Amino acid sequence: MEGIIGFLAVEFVKKLVIQIPCFNEAETLSIALSALPRKVGGFDIVEWLVIDDGSIDETVAVARAYGVDHVVRHARNQGLARAFMTGLDACLHLGADVIVNTDADNQYCADDIPALVQPILEQRAEIVVGARPIETIAHFSPLKKALQKLGSWVVRFASNTDIPDAPSGFRAMSRSAAQRLMVFNDYTYTLETIIQAGQKNMAIVSVPVRVNDDLRPSRLVKSIPSYIKRSIVTIVRIFIIYRPFRFFGTIGITLFGFGFLLGLRFLWLYLEGQGSGHVQSLILAALLMGMGFQAILIAFIADLLAANRKLTEDIRSRQIEDRVHLTGSNISRNSDK
C-alpha cells in the first residue's frame, strides 16, 4: 500500500523547466537569470536549463554561477532554431510537464511566467505565446513594427490561428506539444512552430506580456534589408513545407488558366480568319498550360511528401517519449561542475 501511495505522489508532481538558448550571452545572461522564478504556482519543481549554442565567452560559467540546474552544449554554433529544439529534447528527457522558453537578453518580463503557463495548467491550451505591446516598445522602429504585424498576419493566414505576435520567443508549451514539434528552419523557430501547431490542431492561445529595457541589439535583426530578405525566405519556405498543395496548386492553376485563356483567344481569332498573325499567342498558351500542368503534378507529389513527413513526426514523438537517454547532446547538472 505504501508503494502505491508513493507511486501516486510521484505521478502528481508537476515540473516546469525554463529554457534559455544562448550564444555568447555572458553580459546579459546574469540579468535574465536573476529575474527567473524558482517557484511558480501549480508546479512542485521549477528548474532552469541553458542551451549553450557554441559560445566562446563565459556564458556557461555565468549560467553555473547563477544556479542553472542543467546545461546543454553544442560544440559549434548551430543557430537559434537548432538550440531551441535541443532544449525541447533536453526538457522532455528531464521529465518536464511544461516548458517555458525565454531569451537570454532579458527582453521578456519573467514576472509574467505564471500568466504564460496558466492556460496550460487550466488545460485550455497546449501552446501559449506571449504577445508583446509592439506599439509601445520604444526601441522598435516604425518599419520593424510594420514587419512584425505583416509577419504575424502571414502566420495567422497560414496556420489558421489567432496569434497577434508570432515572432515572440516568450512562450510555454505542454509536454505533449513539445513532443510533436519539429523545426526544419535554421533561422528561427517562432513562425514555423505556430504554423505547425495550427496544422496539427493544437490548442494555441496568446496572453499579453511585458518587456524590459533593451540591453543589446537583436541578433536576428542585423539590418532591416537582411531581416526582410530572410523573413520572406522563411515564410515562403514555411508555405512550401506546410501548405505544399495550396502553394504549387495555386501557381499551377494560375499558369494553366492564363494559358487556357490565351488559347481561347487564339481559337476565336482563328475562327474569324485572323489566326495566322497570332501564332505567338498559341505558342505562349501552350507553354503556360504545360508549365501549369507540371506545377499541378508537383502539388500532388509535394502533398504526398507532406503526408509522409507527418507520419515521420508522429513516429518521432513516440520515440521521444520512450527514449531513456538523450542522444546528440551533453546535459550536465550544475552540481556536476
Tab-separated table of C-alpha atoms in Angstrom:
chain	number	residue	atom	x	y	z
A	1	MET	CA	0.000	0.000	0.000
A	2	GLU	CA	2.807	2.431	0.840
A	3	GLY	CA	4.388	1.713	-2.532
A	4	ILE	CA	1.149	2.560	-4.345
A	5	ILE	CA	0.751	5.802	-2.389
A	6	GLY	CA	4.348	6.754	-3.185
A	7	PHE	CA	3.808	5.996	-6.874
A	8	LEU	CA	0.706	8.184	-7.000
A	9	ALA	CA	2.542	11.016	-5.238
A	10	VAL	CA	5.294	10.924	-7.848
A	11	GLU	CA	2.742	10.870	-10.658
A	12	PHE	CA	1.143	14.095	-9.441
A	13	VAL	CA	4.406	16.026	-9.098
A	14	LYS	CA	4.454	18.743	-11.754
A	15	LYS	CA	7.740	20.005	-13.148
A	16	LEU	CA	8.335	23.254	-15.012
A	17	VAL	CA	11.586	23.705	-16.928
A	18	ILE	CA	12.536	27.202	-18.121
A	19	GLN	CA	14.935	27.012	-21.058
A	20	ILE	CA	17.160	29.780	-22.398
A	21	PRO	CA	19.011	29.385	-25.732
A	22	CYS	CA	22.344	31.223	-25.511
A	23	PHE	CA	25.092	32.277	-27.887
A	24	ASN	CA	27.743	34.485	-26.315
A	25	GLU	CA	25.323	35.900	-23.733
A	26	ALA	CA	27.709	36.316	-20.767
A	27	GLU	CA	26.980	40.053	-20.484
A	28	THR	CA	23.174	39.773	-20.239
A	29	LEU	CA	22.519	36.218	-19.019
A	30	SER	CA	23.096	37.098	-15.375
A	31	ILE	CA	20.370	39.757	-15.539
A	32	ALA	CA	17.908	37.341	-17.159
A	33	LEU	CA	18.670	34.579	-14.639
A	34	SER	CA	18.356	36.939	-11.666
A	35	ALA	CA	14.755	37.621	-12.687
A	36	LEU	CA	13.691	33.991	-13.215
A	37	PRO	CA	11.399	32.452	-10.590
A	38	ARG	CA	12.222	29.372	-8.540
A	39	LYS	CA	8.594	28.889	-7.564
A	40	VAL	CA	5.581	29.059	-9.876
A	41	GLY	CA	2.031	28.300	-8.787
A	42	GLY	CA	0.814	24.898	-9.952
A	43	PHE	CA	4.281	23.323	-10.053
A	44	ASP	CA	6.172	21.363	-7.432
A	45	ILE	CA	9.541	21.700	-9.180
A	46	VAL	CA	10.951	24.586	-11.230
A	47	GLU	CA	14.292	24.029	-12.977
A	48	TRP	CA	16.380	26.132	-15.333
A	49	LEU	CA	18.072	24.901	-18.494
A	50	VAL	CA	20.614	26.796	-20.591
A	51	ILE	CA	21.377	25.729	-24.163
A	52	ASP	CA	24.890	26.892	-24.993
A	53	ASP	CA	24.931	27.185	-28.790
A	54	GLY	CA	28.687	27.097	-29.259
A	55	SER	CA	29.515	30.177	-27.162
A	56	ILE	CA	33.137	31.257	-26.976
A	57	ASP	CA	32.687	33.602	-24.000
A	58	GLU	CA	31.857	32.886	-20.339
A	59	THR	CA	28.184	32.031	-20.927
A	60	VAL	CA	28.403	28.591	-19.295
A	61	ALA	CA	30.389	29.903	-16.318
A	62	VAL	CA	27.785	32.613	-15.729
A	63	ALA	CA	24.974	30.068	-16.005
A	64	ARG	CA	26.535	27.800	-13.398
A	65	ALA	CA	27.412	30.701	-11.107
A	66	TYR	CA	23.767	31.750	-11.061
A	67	GLY	CA	22.496	28.271	-10.204
A	68	VAL	CA	21.273	26.947	-13.548
A	69	ASP	CA	20.245	23.331	-12.990
A	70	HIS	CA	21.152	21.927	-16.406
A	71	VAL	CA	23.391	22.944	-19.304
A	72	VAL	CA	23.231	21.545	-22.831
A	73	ARG	CA	26.170	22.379	-25.081
A	74	HIS	CA	26.636	22.490	-28.849
A	75	ALA	CA	30.230	22.050	-29.953
A	76	ARG	CA	29.723	24.808	-32.533
A	77	ASN	CA	27.082	27.416	-33.270
A	78	GLN	CA	24.054	25.852	-34.977
A	79	GLY	CA	21.573	28.714	-34.881
A	80	LEU	CA	18.616	29.688	-32.738
A	81	ALA	CA	16.190	27.143	-34.189
A	82	ARG	CA	18.522	24.206	-33.502
A	83	ALA	CA	19.247	25.453	-29.996
A	84	PHE	CA	15.515	25.716	-29.341
A	85	MET	CA	14.887	22.127	-30.482
A	86	THR	CA	17.868	20.825	-28.492
A	87	GLY	CA	16.353	22.500	-25.461
A	88	LEU	CA	12.960	20.872	-26.017
A	89	ASP	CA	14.540	17.422	-26.315
A	90	ALA	CA	16.522	18.023	-23.126
A	91	CYS	CA	13.446	19.266	-21.235
A	92	LEU	CA	11.493	16.180	-22.279
A	93	HIS	CA	14.355	13.971	-21.140
A	94	LEU	CA	14.358	15.776	-17.799
A	95	GLY	CA	10.664	14.983	-17.317
A	96	ALA	CA	9.224	18.459	-17.811
A	97	ASP	CA	5.435	18.681	-17.776
A	98	VAL	CA	5.525	22.270	-19.061
A	99	ILE	CA	8.361	24.084	-20.836
A	100	VAL	CA	8.854	27.853	-20.920
A	101	ASN	CA	11.198	29.382	-23.498
A	102	THR	CA	12.653	32.834	-22.913
A	103	ASP	CA	15.590	34.914	-24.178
A	104	ALA	CA	18.984	35.476	-22.590
A	105	ASP	CA	18.896	39.231	-23.274
A	106	ASN	CA	16.181	39.723	-20.616
A	107	GLN	CA	13.782	41.092	-23.247
A	108	TYR	CA	10.746	39.466	-21.619
A	109	CYS	CA	9.464	40.158	-18.116
A	110	ALA	CA	9.970	36.978	-16.098
A	111	ASP	CA	7.189	38.008	-13.707
A	112	ASP	CA	4.731	37.097	-16.484
A	113	ILE	CA	5.723	33.420	-16.486
A	114	PRO	CA	2.796	32.442	-14.191
A	115	ALA	CA	0.362	34.094	-16.624
A	116	LEU	CA	2.091	32.359	-19.515
A	117	VAL	CA	1.667	28.852	-18.080
A	118	GLN	CA	-1.821	29.357	-16.620
A	119	PRO	CA	-3.777	28.379	-19.783
A	120	ILE	CA	-1.814	25.101	-19.889
A	121	LEU	CA	-2.474	24.387	-16.218
A	122	GLU	CA	-6.161	25.035	-16.855
A	123	GLN	CA	-5.991	22.685	-19.889
A	124	ARG	CA	-7.208	25.452	-22.193
A	125	ALA	CA	-4.104	25.387	-24.357
A	126	GLU	CA	-1.124	23.278	-25.363
A	127	ILE	CA	0.982	26.239	-26.517
A	128	VAL	CA	0.875	29.798	-25.160
A	129	VAL	CA	2.634	32.684	-26.924
A	130	GLY	CA	3.399	35.909	-25.088
A	131	ALA	CA	2.131	38.947	-27.001
A	132	ARG	CA	4.375	41.963	-26.550
A	133	PRO	CA	2.983	45.523	-26.627
A	134	ILE	CA	4.604	46.164	-30.007
A	135	GLU	CA	3.167	49.660	-30.489
A	136	THR	CA	4.630	50.932	-27.217
A	137	ILE	CA	8.129	49.414	-27.478
A	138	ALA	CA	10.409	52.441	-27.857
A	139	HIS	CA	13.424	50.691	-29.410
A	140	PHE	CA	11.320	49.159	-32.220
A	141	SER	CA	11.447	51.323	-35.341
A	142	PRO	CA	8.214	52.004	-37.278
A	143	LEU	CA	9.452	49.722	-40.065
A	144	LYS	CA	10.190	46.888	-37.651
A	145	LYS	CA	6.747	47.266	-36.078
A	146	ALA	CA	5.181	47.074	-39.535
A	147	LEU	CA	7.211	43.958	-40.359
A	148	GLN	CA	6.140	42.353	-37.073
A	149	LYS	CA	2.493	42.957	-37.975
A	150	LEU	CA	2.957	41.666	-41.520
A	151	GLY	CA	4.771	38.528	-40.369
A	152	SER	CA	2.117	37.819	-37.748
A	153	TRP	CA	-0.653	38.250	-40.343
A	154	VAL	CA	1.030	35.809	-42.721
A	155	VAL	CA	1.440	33.267	-39.920
A	156	ARG	CA	-2.213	33.659	-38.896
A	157	PHE	CA	-3.253	33.076	-42.501
A	158	ALA	CA	-1.012	30.036	-42.928
A	159	SER	CA	-1.782	28.453	-39.559
A	160	ASN	CA	-5.446	29.375	-39.132
A	161	THR	CA	-4.649	30.646	-35.636
A	162	ASP	CA	-5.147	33.981	-33.910
A	163	ILE	CA	-1.679	34.849	-32.572
A	164	PRO	CA	-1.030	38.621	-32.687
A	165	ASP	CA	2.745	38.435	-32.049
A	166	ALA	CA	4.064	35.447	-33.974
A	167	PRO	CA	7.803	36.378	-33.723
A	168	SER	CA	7.651	36.394	-29.904
A	169	GLY	CA	10.028	33.863	-28.374
A	170	PHE	CA	8.413	34.062	-24.939
A	171	ARG	CA	6.181	31.008	-24.920
A	172	ALA	CA	5.086	27.999	-22.919
A	173	MET	CA	4.135	24.542	-24.105
A	174	SER	CA	2.921	21.301	-22.647
A	175	ARG	CA	4.931	18.103	-22.772
A	176	SER	CA	2.676	16.598	-25.438
A	177	ALA	CA	3.020	19.706	-27.634
A	178	ALA	CA	6.821	19.689	-27.346
A	179	GLN	CA	6.902	16.042	-28.405
A	180	ARG	CA	5.041	16.846	-31.613
A	181	LEU	CA	7.042	19.884	-32.730
A	182	MET	CA	9.800	19.616	-35.331
A	183	VAL	CA	11.557	22.684	-36.750
A	184	PHE	CA	13.123	22.490	-40.220
A	185	ASN	CA	14.212	26.115	-40.498
A	186	ASP	CA	17.707	27.065	-39.273
A	187	TYR	CA	16.999	30.796	-38.921
A	188	THR	CA	14.249	30.921	-36.284
A	189	TYR	CA	11.646	28.644	-34.744
A	190	THR	CA	8.988	31.252	-33.892
A	191	LEU	CA	6.931	31.330	-37.093
A	192	GLU	CA	7.281	27.679	-38.009
A	193	THR	CA	6.181	26.286	-34.650
A	194	ILE	CA	2.953	28.313	-34.718
A	195	ILE	CA	2.114	27.169	-38.241
A	196	GLN	CA	2.927	23.597	-37.294
A	197	ALA	CA	0.695	23.851	-34.218
A	198	GLY	CA	-2.157	25.076	-36.393
A	199	GLN	CA	-1.567	22.242	-38.872
A	200	LYS	CA	-1.743	19.678	-36.073
A	201	ASN	CA	-4.851	21.219	-34.491
A	202	MET	CA	-3.064	22.023	-31.230
A	203	ALA	CA	-4.816	24.396	-28.858
A	204	ILE	CA	-2.726	27.582	-29.066
A	205	VAL	CA	-3.541	30.886	-27.388
A	206	SER	CA	-1.847	34.202	-26.675
A	207	VAL	CA	-1.544	36.209	-23.462
A	208	PRO	CA	-0.256	39.776	-23.071
A	209	VAL	CA	3.221	40.058	-21.591
A	210	ARG	CA	5.539	42.909	-20.673
A	211	VAL	CA	9.030	43.624	-21.951
A	212	ASN	CA	12.129	45.046	-20.283
A	213	ASP	CA	14.506	47.726	-21.473
A	214	ASP	CA	16.676	46.843	-24.453
A	215	LEU	CA	20.107	45.565	-23.328
A	216	ARG	CA	21.610	44.818	-26.724
A	217	PRO	CA	20.673	44.892	-30.427
A	218	SER	CA	18.759	41.925	-31.766
A	219	ARG	CA	20.918	39.069	-33.091
A	220	LEU	CA	18.265	38.118	-35.658
A	221	VAL	CA	17.727	41.650	-37.000
A	222	LYS	CA	21.238	42.638	-38.057
A	223	SER	CA	19.820	45.050	-40.645
A	224	ILE	CA	16.330	45.770	-41.954
A	225	PRO	CA	17.080	44.634	-45.551
A	226	SER	CA	18.644	41.393	-44.257
A	227	TYR	CA	15.699	40.828	-41.906
A	228	ILE	CA	13.182	41.378	-44.725
A	229	LYS	CA	15.034	39.024	-47.066
A	230	ARG	CA	15.395	36.243	-44.507
A	231	SER	CA	11.817	36.668	-43.306
A	232	ILE	CA	10.467	36.387	-46.859
A	233	VAL	CA	12.558	33.272	-47.483
A	234	THR	CA	11.380	31.796	-44.171
A	235	ILE	CA	7.711	32.485	-44.885
A	236	VAL	CA	7.897	31.096	-48.443
A	237	ARG	CA	9.687	28.007	-47.190
A	238	ILE	CA	7.075	27.535	-44.482
A	239	PHE	CA	4.304	27.726	-47.081
A	240	ILE	CA	6.078	25.136	-49.235
A	241	ILE	CA	6.594	22.771	-46.298
A	242	TYR	CA	3.206	23.091	-44.604
A	243	ARG	CA	0.919	24.150	-47.472
A	244	PRO	CA	2.554	22.424	-50.458
A	245	PHE	CA	-0.628	21.589	-52.349
A	246	ARG	CA	-2.028	25.104	-51.979
A	247	PHE	CA	1.325	26.696	-52.871
A	248	PHE	CA	2.099	24.710	-56.020
A	249	GLY	CA	-1.574	24.215	-56.893
A	250	THR	CA	-2.189	27.967	-56.919
A	251	ILE	CA	0.813	28.520	-59.179
A	252	GLY	CA	-0.234	25.678	-61.470
A	253	ILE	CA	-3.875	26.736	-61.782
A	254	THR	CA	-2.852	30.356	-62.397
A	255	LEU	CA	-0.409	29.448	-65.188
A	256	PHE	CA	-2.790	26.931	-66.739
A	257	GLY	CA	-5.666	29.443	-66.555
A	258	PHE	CA	-3.713	32.191	-68.342
A	259	GLY	CA	-2.593	29.720	-70.992
A	260	PHE	CA	-6.118	28.424	-71.468
A	261	LEU	CA	-7.477	31.962	-71.910
A	262	LEU	CA	-4.760	32.749	-74.467
A	263	GLY	CA	-5.638	29.532	-76.274
A	264	LEU	CA	-9.310	30.503	-76.390
A	265	ARG	CA	-8.316	33.932	-77.718
A	266	PHE	CA	-6.265	32.353	-80.491
A	267	LEU	CA	-9.081	29.941	-81.332
A	268	TRP	CA	-11.540	32.839	-81.596
A	269	LEU	CA	-9.210	34.783	-83.865
A	270	TYR	CA	-8.540	31.670	-85.936
A	271	LEU	CA	-12.254	31.119	-86.478
A	272	GLU	CA	-12.507	34.772	-87.516
A	273	GLY	CA	-9.791	34.168	-90.086
A	274	GLN	CA	-7.065	36.115	-88.245
A	275	GLY	CA	-5.145	33.224	-86.714
A	276	SER	CA	-2.057	33.496	-88.912
A	277	GLY	CA	-0.999	36.742	-87.260
A	278	HIS	CA	-1.230	35.441	-83.704
A	279	VAL	CA	0.868	32.283	-83.693
A	280	GLN	CA	2.941	33.724	-80.846
A	281	SER	CA	-0.168	33.634	-78.629
A	282	LEU	CA	-0.639	29.970	-79.424
A	283	ILE	CA	2.973	29.165	-78.535
A	284	LEU	CA	2.748	31.138	-75.286
A	285	ALA	CA	-0.557	29.463	-74.408
A	286	ALA	CA	0.989	26.022	-74.922
A	287	LEU	CA	3.984	26.935	-72.748
A	288	LEU	CA	1.835	28.332	-69.942
A	289	MET	CA	-0.542	25.375	-69.953
A	290	GLY	CA	2.386	22.946	-69.942
A	291	MET	CA	4.055	24.740	-67.042
A	292	GLY	CA	0.763	24.905	-65.157
A	293	PHE	CA	0.133	21.199	-65.645
A	294	GLN	CA	3.621	20.382	-64.354
A	295	ALA	CA	3.108	22.627	-61.303
A	296	ILE	CA	-0.174	20.836	-60.535
A	297	LEU	CA	1.599	17.472	-60.721
A	298	ILE	CA	4.281	18.815	-58.357
A	299	ALA	CA	1.473	19.901	-55.998
A	300	PHE	CA	0.211	16.315	-55.749
A	301	ILE	CA	3.732	14.926	-55.243
A	302	ALA	CA	4.512	17.565	-52.589
A	303	ASP	CA	1.263	16.746	-50.813
A	304	LEU	CA	2.247	13.072	-50.667
A	305	LEU	CA	5.657	14.051	-49.260
A	306	ALA	CA	3.934	16.236	-46.648
A	307	ALA	CA	1.792	13.280	-45.593
A	308	ASN	CA	4.948	11.180	-45.221
A	309	ARG	CA	6.539	13.947	-43.143
A	310	LYS	CA	3.543	13.943	-40.788
A	311	LEU	CA	3.907	10.200	-40.305
A	312	THR	CA	7.616	10.684	-39.563
A	313	GLU	CA	6.819	13.368	-36.985
A	314	ASP	CA	4.288	11.066	-35.284
A	315	ILE	CA	6.887	8.292	-35.076
A	316	ARG	CA	9.435	10.753	-33.693
A	317	SER	CA	7.064	11.957	-30.971
A	318	ARG	CA	6.511	8.372	-29.807
A	319	GLN	CA	10.241	7.655	-29.831
A	320	ILE	CA	10.945	10.746	-27.722
A	321	GLU	CA	8.545	9.551	-25.049
A	322	ASP	CA	10.148	6.101	-24.968
A	323	ARG	CA	13.722	7.351	-25.064
A	324	VAL	CA	15.720	6.588	-21.928
A	325	HIS	CA	18.855	8.572	-22.702
A	326	LEU	CA	19.111	11.787	-24.671
A	327	THR	CA	21.404	11.371	-27.686
A	328	GLY	CA	23.290	14.051	-29.503
A	329	SER	CA	23.541	16.434	-26.526
A	330	ASN	CA	25.609	16.642	-23.386
A	331	ILE	CA	23.407	17.561	-20.420
A	332	SER	CA	25.249	18.425	-17.265
A	333	ARG	CA	23.859	19.341	-13.879
A	334	ASN	CA	25.181	22.337	-12.013
A	335	SER	CA	26.137	20.040	-9.148
A	336	ASP	CA	28.418	18.123	-11.529
A	337	LYS	CA	30.544	21.114	-12.445
